[in-house]
Coordinates of C-alpha atoms and ligand atoms in Angstrom, one line a residue:
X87 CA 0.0 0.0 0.0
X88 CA 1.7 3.3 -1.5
X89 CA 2.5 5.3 1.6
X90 CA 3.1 2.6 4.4
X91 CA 5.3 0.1 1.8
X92 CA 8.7 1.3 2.8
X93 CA 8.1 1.0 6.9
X94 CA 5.5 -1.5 7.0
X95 CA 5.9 -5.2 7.7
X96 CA 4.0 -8.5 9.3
X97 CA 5.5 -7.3 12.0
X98 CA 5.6 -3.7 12.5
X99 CA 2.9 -3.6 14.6
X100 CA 5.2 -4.7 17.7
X101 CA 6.3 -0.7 18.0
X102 CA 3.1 -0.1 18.6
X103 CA 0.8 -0.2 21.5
X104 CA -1.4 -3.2 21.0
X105 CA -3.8 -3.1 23.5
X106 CA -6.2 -6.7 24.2
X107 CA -3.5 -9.0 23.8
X108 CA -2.8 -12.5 26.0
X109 CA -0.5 -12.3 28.7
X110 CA 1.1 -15.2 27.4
X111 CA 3.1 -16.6 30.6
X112 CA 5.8 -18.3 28.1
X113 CA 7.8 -15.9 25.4
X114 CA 9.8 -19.0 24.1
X115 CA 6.8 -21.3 24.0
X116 CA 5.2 -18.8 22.3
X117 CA 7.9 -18.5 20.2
X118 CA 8.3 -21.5 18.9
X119 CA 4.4 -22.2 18.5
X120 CA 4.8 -18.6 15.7
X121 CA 7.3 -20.2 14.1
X122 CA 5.9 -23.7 13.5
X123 CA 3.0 -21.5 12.1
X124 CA 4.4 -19.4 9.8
X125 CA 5.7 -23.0 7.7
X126 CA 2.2 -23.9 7.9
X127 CA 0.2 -24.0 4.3
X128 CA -2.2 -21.1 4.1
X129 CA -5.9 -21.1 4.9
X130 CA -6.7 -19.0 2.4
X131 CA -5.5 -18.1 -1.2
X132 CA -4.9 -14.2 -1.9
X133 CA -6.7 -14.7 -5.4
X134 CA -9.8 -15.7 -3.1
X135 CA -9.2 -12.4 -1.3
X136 CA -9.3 -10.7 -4.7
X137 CA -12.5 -11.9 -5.4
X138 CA -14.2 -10.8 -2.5
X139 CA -12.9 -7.5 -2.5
X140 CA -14.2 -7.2 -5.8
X141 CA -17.5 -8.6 -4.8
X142 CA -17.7 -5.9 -1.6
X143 CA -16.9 -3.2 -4.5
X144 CA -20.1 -3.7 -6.1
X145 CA -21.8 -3.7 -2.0
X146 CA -20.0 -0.4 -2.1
X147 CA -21.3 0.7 -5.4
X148 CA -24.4 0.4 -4.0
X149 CA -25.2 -3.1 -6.5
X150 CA -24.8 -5.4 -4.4
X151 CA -26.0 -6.4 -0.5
X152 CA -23.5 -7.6 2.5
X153 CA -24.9 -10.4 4.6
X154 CA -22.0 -11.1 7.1
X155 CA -23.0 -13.9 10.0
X156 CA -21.8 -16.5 12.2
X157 CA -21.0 -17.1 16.2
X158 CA -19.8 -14.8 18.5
X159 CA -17.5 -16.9 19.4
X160 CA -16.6 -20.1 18.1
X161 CA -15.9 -23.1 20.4
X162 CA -13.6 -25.7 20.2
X163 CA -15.9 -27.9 21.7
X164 CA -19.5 -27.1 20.1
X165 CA -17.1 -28.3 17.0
X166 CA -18.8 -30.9 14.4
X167 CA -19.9 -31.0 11.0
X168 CA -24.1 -30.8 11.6
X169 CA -22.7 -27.7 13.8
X170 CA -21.1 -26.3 10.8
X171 CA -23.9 -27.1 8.2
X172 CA -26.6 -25.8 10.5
X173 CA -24.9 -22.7 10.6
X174 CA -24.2 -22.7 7.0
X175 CA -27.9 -23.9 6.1
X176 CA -29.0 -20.6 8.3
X177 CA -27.1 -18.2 6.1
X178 CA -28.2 -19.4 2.9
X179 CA -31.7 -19.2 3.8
X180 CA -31.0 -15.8 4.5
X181 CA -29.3 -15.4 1.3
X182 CA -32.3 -16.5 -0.8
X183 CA -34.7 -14.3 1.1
X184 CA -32.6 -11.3 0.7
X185 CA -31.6 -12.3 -3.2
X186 CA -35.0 -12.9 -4.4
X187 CA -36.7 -10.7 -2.2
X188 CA -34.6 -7.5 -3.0
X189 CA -33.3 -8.6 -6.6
X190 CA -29.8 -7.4 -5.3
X191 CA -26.4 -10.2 -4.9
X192 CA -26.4 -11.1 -1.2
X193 CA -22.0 -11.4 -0.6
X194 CA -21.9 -14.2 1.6
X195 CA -19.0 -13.7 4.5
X196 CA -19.4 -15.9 7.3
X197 CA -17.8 -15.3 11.1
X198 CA -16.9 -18.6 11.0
X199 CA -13.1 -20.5 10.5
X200 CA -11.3 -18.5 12.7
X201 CA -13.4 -16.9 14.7
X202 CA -11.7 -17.7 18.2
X203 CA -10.3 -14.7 19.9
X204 CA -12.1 -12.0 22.5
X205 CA -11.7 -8.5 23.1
X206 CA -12.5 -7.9 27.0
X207 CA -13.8 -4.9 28.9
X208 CA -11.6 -5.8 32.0
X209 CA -8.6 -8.2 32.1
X210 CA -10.2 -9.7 35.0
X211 CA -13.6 -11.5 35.8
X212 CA -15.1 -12.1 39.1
X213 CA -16.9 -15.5 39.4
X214 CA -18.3 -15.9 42.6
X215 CA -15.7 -15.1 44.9
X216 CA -12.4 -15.8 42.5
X217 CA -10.9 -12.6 40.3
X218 CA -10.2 -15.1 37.7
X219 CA -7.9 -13.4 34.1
X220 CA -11.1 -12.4 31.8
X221 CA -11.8 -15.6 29.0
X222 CA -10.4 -14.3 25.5
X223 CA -11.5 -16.6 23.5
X224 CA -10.8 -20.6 22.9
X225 CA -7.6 -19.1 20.7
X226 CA -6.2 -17.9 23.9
X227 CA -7.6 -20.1 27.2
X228 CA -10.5 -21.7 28.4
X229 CA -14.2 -20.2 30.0
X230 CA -13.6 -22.5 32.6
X231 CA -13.8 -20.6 35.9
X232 CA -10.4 -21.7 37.2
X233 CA -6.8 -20.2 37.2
X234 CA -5.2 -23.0 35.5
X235 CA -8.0 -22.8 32.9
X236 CA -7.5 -18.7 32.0
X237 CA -3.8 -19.4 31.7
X238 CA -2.8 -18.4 28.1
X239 CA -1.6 -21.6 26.3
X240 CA 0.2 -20.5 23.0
X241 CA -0.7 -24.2 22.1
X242 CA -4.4 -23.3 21.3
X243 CA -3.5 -21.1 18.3
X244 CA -2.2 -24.3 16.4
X245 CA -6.0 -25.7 17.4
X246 CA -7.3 -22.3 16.4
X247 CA -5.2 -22.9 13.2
X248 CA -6.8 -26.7 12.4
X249 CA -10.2 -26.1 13.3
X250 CA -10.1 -23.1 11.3
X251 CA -8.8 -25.1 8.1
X252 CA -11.2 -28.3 8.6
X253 CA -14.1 -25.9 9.1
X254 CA -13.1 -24.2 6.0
X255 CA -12.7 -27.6 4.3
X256 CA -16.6 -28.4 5.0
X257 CA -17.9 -25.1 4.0
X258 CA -16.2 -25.6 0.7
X259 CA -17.1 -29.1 0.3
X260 CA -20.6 -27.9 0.9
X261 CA -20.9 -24.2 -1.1
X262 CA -18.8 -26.1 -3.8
X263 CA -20.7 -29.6 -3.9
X264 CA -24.4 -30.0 -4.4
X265 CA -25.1 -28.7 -0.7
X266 CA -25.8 -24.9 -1.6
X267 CA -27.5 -25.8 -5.0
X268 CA -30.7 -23.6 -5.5
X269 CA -32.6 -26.9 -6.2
X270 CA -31.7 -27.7 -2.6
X271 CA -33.6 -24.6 -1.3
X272 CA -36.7 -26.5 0.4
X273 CA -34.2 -28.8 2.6
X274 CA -32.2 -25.9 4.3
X275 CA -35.6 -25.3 6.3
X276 CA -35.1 -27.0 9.4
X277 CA -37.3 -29.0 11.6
X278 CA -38.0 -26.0 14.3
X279 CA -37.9 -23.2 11.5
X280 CA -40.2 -24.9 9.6
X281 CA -43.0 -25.1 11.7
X282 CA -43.0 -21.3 12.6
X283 CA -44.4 -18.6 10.9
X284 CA -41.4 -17.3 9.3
X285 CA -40.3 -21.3 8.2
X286 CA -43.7 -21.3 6.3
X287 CA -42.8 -17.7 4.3
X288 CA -39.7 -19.4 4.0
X289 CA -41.4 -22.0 2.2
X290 CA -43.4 -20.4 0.0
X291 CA -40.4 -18.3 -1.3
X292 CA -38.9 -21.6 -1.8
X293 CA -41.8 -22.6 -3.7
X294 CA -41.6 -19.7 -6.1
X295 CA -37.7 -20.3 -7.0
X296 CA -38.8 -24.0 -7.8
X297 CA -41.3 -22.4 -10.1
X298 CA -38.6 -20.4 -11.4
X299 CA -36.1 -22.7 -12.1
X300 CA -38.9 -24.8 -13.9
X301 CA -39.9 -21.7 -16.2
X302 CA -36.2 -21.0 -17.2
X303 CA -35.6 -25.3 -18.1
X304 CA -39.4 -25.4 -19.6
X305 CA -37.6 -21.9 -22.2
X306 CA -34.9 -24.5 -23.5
X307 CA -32.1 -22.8 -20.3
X308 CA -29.8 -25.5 -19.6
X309 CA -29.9 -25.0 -16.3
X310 CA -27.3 -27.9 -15.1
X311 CA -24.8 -26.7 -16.8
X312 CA -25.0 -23.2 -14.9
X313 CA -22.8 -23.4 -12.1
X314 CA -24.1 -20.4 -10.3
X315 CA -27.3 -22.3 -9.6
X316 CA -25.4 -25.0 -7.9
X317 CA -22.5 -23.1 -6.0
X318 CA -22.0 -20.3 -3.8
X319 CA -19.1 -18.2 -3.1
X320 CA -18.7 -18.3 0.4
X321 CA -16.6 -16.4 2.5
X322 CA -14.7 -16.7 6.0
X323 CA -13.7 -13.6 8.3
X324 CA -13.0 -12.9 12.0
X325 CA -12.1 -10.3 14.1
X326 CA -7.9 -10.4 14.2
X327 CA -7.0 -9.7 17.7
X328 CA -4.5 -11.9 18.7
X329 CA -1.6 -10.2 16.4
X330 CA 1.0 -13.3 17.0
X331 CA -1.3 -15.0 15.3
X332 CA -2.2 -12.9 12.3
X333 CA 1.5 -12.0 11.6
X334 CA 2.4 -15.6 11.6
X335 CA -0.2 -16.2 8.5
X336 CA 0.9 -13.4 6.9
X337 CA 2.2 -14.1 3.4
X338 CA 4.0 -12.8 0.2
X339 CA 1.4 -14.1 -2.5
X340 CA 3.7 -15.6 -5.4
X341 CA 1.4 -13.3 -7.8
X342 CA 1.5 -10.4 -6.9
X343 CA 4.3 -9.7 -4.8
X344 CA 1.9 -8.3 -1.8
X345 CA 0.9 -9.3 1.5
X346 CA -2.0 -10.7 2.8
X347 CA -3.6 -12.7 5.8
X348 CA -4.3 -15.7 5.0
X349 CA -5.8 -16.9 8.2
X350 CA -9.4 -15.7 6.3
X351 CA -10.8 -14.3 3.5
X352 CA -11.7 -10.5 5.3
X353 CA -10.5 -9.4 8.9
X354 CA -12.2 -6.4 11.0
X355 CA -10.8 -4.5 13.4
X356 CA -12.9 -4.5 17.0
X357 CA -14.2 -1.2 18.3
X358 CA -11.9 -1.3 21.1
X359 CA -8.5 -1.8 18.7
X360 CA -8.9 0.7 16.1
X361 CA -6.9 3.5 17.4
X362 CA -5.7 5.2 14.8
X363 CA -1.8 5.0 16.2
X364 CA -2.4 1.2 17.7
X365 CA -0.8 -2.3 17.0
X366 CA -4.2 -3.3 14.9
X367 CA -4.4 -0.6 12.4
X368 CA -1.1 -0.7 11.9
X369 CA -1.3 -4.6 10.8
X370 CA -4.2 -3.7 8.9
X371 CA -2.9 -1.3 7.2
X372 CA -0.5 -3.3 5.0
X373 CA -2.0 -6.3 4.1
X374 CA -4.2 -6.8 1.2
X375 CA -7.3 -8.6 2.3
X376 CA -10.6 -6.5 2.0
X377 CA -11.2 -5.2 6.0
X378 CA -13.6 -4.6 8.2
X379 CA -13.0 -2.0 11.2
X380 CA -16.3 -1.7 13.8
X381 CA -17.5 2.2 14.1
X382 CA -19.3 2.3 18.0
X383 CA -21.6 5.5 19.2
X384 CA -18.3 7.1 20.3
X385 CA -16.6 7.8 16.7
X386 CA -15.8 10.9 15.7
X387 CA -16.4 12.1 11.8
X388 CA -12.5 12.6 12.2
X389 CA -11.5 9.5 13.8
X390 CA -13.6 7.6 11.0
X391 CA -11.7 9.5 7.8
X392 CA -8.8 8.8 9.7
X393 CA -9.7 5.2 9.4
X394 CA -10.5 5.8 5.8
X395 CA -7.4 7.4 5.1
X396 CA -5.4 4.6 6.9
X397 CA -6.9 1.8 5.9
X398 CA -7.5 2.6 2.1
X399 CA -5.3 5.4 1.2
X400 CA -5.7 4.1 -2.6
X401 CA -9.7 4.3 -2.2
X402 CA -10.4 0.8 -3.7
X403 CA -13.7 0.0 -3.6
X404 CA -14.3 -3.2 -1.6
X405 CA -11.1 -2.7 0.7
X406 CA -13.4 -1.1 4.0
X407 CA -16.0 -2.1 5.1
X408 CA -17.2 0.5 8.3
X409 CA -19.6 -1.8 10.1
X410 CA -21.6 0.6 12.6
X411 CA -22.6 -0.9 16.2
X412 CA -24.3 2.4 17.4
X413 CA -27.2 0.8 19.6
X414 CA -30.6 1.0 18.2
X415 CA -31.3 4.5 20.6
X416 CA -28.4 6.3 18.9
X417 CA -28.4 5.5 15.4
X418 CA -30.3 8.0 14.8
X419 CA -28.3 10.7 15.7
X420 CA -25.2 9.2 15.5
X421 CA -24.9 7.6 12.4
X422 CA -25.6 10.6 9.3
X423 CA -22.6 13.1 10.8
X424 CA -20.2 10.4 9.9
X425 CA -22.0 8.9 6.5
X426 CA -21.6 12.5 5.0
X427 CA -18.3 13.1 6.6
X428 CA -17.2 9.6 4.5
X429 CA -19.7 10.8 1.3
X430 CA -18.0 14.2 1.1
X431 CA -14.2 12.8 1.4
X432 CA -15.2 10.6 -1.7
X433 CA -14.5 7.5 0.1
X434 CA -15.7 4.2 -1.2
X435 CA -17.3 2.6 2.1
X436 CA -19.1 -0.3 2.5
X437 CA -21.2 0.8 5.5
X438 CA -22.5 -2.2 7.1
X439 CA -24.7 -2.7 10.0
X440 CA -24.3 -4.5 13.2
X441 CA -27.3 -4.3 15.4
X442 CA -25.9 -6.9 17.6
X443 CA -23.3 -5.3 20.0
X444 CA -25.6 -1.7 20.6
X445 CA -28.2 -3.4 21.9
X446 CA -26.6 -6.2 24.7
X447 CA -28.1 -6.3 28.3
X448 CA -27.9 -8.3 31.4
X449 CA -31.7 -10.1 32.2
X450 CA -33.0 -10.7 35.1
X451 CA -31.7 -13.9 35.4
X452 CA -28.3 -13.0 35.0
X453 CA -27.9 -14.0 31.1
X454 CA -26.6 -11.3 28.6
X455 CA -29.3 -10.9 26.0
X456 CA -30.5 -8.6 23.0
X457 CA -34.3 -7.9 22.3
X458 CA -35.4 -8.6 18.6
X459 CA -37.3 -5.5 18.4
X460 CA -33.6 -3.4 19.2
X461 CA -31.9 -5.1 16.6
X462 CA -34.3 -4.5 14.1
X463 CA -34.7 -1.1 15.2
X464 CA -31.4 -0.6 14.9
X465 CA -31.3 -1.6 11.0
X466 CA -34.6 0.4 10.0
X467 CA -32.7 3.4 11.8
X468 CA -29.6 2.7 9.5
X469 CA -31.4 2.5 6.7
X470 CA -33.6 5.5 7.7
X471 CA -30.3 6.8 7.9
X472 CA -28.7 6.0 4.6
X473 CA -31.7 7.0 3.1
X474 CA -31.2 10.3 4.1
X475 CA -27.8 11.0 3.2
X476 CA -28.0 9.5 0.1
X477 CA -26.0 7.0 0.8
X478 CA -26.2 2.8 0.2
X479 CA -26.8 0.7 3.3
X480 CA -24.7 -2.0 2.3
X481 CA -25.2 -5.0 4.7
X482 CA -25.9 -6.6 7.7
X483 CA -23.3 -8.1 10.6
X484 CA -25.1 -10.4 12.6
X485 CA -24.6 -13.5 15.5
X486 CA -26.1 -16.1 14.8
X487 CA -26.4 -20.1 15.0
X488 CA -28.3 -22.8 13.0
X489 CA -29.8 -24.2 16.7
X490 CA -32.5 -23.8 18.0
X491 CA -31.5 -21.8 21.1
X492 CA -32.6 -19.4 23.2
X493 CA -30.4 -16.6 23.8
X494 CA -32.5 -13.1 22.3
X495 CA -35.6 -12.2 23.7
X496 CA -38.4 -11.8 21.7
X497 CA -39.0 -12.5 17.5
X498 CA -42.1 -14.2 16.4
X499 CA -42.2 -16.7 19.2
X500 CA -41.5 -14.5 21.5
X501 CA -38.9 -15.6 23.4
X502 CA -39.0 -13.7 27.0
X503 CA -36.5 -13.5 30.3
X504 CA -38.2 -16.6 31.9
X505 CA -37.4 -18.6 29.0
X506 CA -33.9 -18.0 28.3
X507 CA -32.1 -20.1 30.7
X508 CA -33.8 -23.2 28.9
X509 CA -31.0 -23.0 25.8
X510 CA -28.5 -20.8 26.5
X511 CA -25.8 -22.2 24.9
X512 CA -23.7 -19.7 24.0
X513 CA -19.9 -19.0 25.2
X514 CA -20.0 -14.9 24.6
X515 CA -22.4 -13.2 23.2
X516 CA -26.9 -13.8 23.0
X517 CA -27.0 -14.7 19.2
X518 CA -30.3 -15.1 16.8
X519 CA -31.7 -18.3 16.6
X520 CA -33.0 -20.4 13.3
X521 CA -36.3 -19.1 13.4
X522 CA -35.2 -15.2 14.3
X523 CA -32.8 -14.9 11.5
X524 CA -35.1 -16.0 8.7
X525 CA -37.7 -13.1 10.3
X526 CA -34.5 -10.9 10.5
X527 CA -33.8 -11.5 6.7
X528 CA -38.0 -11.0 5.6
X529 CA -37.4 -7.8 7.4
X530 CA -34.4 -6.3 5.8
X531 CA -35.6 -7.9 2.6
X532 CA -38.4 -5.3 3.0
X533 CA -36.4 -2.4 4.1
X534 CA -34.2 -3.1 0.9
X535 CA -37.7 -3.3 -1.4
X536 CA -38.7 0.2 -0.5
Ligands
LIG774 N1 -24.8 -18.6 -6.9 C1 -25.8 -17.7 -6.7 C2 -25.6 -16.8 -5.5 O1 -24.6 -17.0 -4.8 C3 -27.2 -18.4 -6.6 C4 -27.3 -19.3 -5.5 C5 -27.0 -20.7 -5.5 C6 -27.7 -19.0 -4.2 N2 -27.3 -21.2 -4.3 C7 -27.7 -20.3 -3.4 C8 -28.1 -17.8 -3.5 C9 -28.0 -20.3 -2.1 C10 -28.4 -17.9 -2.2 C11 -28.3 -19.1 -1.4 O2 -26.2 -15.8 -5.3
LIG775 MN1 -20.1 -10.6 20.0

């Protein structure tokens, strides 16, 4: 990247403060766990990273819509393959609604494959009467309320690593082989969506693409022999926090000459990393993969072209994507100032929206929880918002899982305090279940329409 190319390296962030990193108690073991990794083969190809870049340019171009979803965190023990195809099966429902609903390309990024590492308010946790070191994230130590377990083990970022690649493994075998096909689209409607209100719009949707895909064969359209009716591009992102790790699978593509991060398609940057002078946005700023950096209620119109300016000095449409996470109370005010700050600069943006992290609150009970309502309140306001200024509201960010839990409050079948102890599942954040993302995806399919 033009100005950074002579000082910047994988490692240049190290002289700069990089704040929400592990304590790791061993510098050698750590050491030598980097160094394994950096022999290891890549997770992702930079020619992959291309592509979505590309894809996100037409999001910013205002052509095409960004539907980014997956866990808060992932586990290494909720790990299996119906875990992974639930999730998967989840998103592409939502895909299809918000395709043939709006008539726009849905860009398909999923938090998933490397999706392992925490940003923590405090780097301590009281649990009962232990201050225990806060959980970061399965890349880093384990939830279990012991010291032993919160002990950083540099040996979980070479799990990190493997469960990254056979996740990513699956979802290609899947978006690649018959799973994702659109003559599939009835089956991806599970058991509990199904028999909900939402399953049975679902369904009828479904019905009219199999009428669809009958018109186009019945008019002489080969339609097997059309790949894009059979496969999905599918993406893989995370938020990179643990730097170590990041830098380590950081490489030279043989193409090209540049670098990139090829632990996942896209990174973001976490609302608490992305100072402008930090370890993150420094790392950021030099490779090649198409980023992400969160925007909370906080952000300044500066602080935000600052961003811009860092992060995509060449102004390549596709590179940033600003994914706002305002709170549905101060959207509304707070998101316009910095759309026409960005809008007047001449920035290509992808402005996506994250309705998830605004909106958390502790229950009665003691579980962390979003309401439905919020979180769609929060995406009509950015729309509302984008409307106004002109401007394209890009995409949504959301957590989510293909189970049947329940974690939000509210949604069609109203979910509500008393019930969410009965499947609370998660190990971080309240995500949407089945049933409330398909609702989520009729809704913003809507807001799109109009
Ligand atoms: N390949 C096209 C797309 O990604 C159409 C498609 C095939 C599709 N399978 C899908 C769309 C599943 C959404 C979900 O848009
Ligand atoms: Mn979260």
């Amino acid at each position: 990247m033009s100005s950074a190319e002579s000082t910047w390296s994988p490692g240049s962030w190290r002289d700069k403060p990089a704040v929400q990193q592990p304590d790791w108690p061993d510098e050698a073991a750590l050491e030598a766990v980097l160094k394994q990794m950096r022999t290891m083969p890549p997770l992702v190809f930079a020619g992959e990273a291309r592509a979505l870049t590309e894809s996100l340019g037409h999001v910013a171009n205002g052509e095409a819509f960004l539907l980014q979803a997956g866990d808060c965190a992932e586990s290494f023990e909720a790990f299996s393959a119906d875990a992974i195809r639930d999730k998967l099966k989840v998103i592409l429902q939502m895909a299809v609604v918000l395709t043939y609903s709006s008539g726009v390309p849905t860009v398909k990024v999923g938090r998933i494959a490397g999706q392992f590492a925490k940003p923590r308010s405090s780097p301590t946790e009281t649990v009962g009467d232990l201050v225990l070191p806060s959980f970061r994230g399965h890349m880093v130590n384990d939830v279990a309320p012991t010291e032993a377990a919160r002990v950083p083990d540099p040996n979980r970022l070479l799990s990190a690593y493997h469960q990254s690649s056979s996740t990513l493994n699956l979802l290609r075998a899947f978006t690649k082989g018959g799973y994702a096909d659109l003559a599939r689209v009835h089956t991806w409607n599970q058991e509990f969506v199904a028999s909900s209100n939402e399953g049975q719009r679902y369904e009828q949707l479904a019905s009219e693409i199999d009428r669809a895909l009958r018109f186009m064969k019945a008019c002489g359209i080969n339609t097997t022999s059309l790949p894009t009716l059979h496969e999905v591009d599918f993406f893989t992102s995370h938020e990179a926090l643990v730097l170590g790790y990041e830098e380590a699978m950081t490489r030279r593509d043989s193409l090209t000459g540049d670098w990139y991060d090829c632990s996942a398609h896209m990174i973001w940057i976490g609302e608490r990393t992305r100072d402008l002078d930090g370890a993150h946005v420094e790392f950021f700023s030099g490779v090649n993969n198409p980023v992400g950096c969160k925007v909370g209620p906080t952000a300044t119109a500066d602080e935000v072209l600052g961003l811009c300016e860092r992060l995509n000095p060449d102004r390549i449409p596709g590179r940033l994507t600003l994914i706002t996470r305002m709170g549905a109370d101060k959207i509304e005010a707070g998101l316009p100032p910095l759309l026409a700050a960005v809008r007047d600069a001449g920035h290509p943006v992808v402005w996506a929206c994250d309705p998830m992290h605004g909106n958390t609150f502790t229950a009665n009970g003691g579980h962390k929880t979003r309401r439905f309502d919020d979180i769609l309140a929060e995406i009509a306001g950015f729309f509302a918002a984008h409307d106004a200024e002109g401007t394209w509201p890009g995409g949504v960010h959301v957590e989510l899982t293909g189970d049947d839990v329940t974690e939000c409050l509210g949604g069609a079948e109203e979910i509500l305090d008393t019930d969410l102890a009965s499947r609370y599942e998660t190990m971080c954040d309240p995500r949407l279940n089945g049933r409330q993302s398909v609702d989520l995806a009729f809704a913003v399919s809507e807001l799109l329409r109009r």
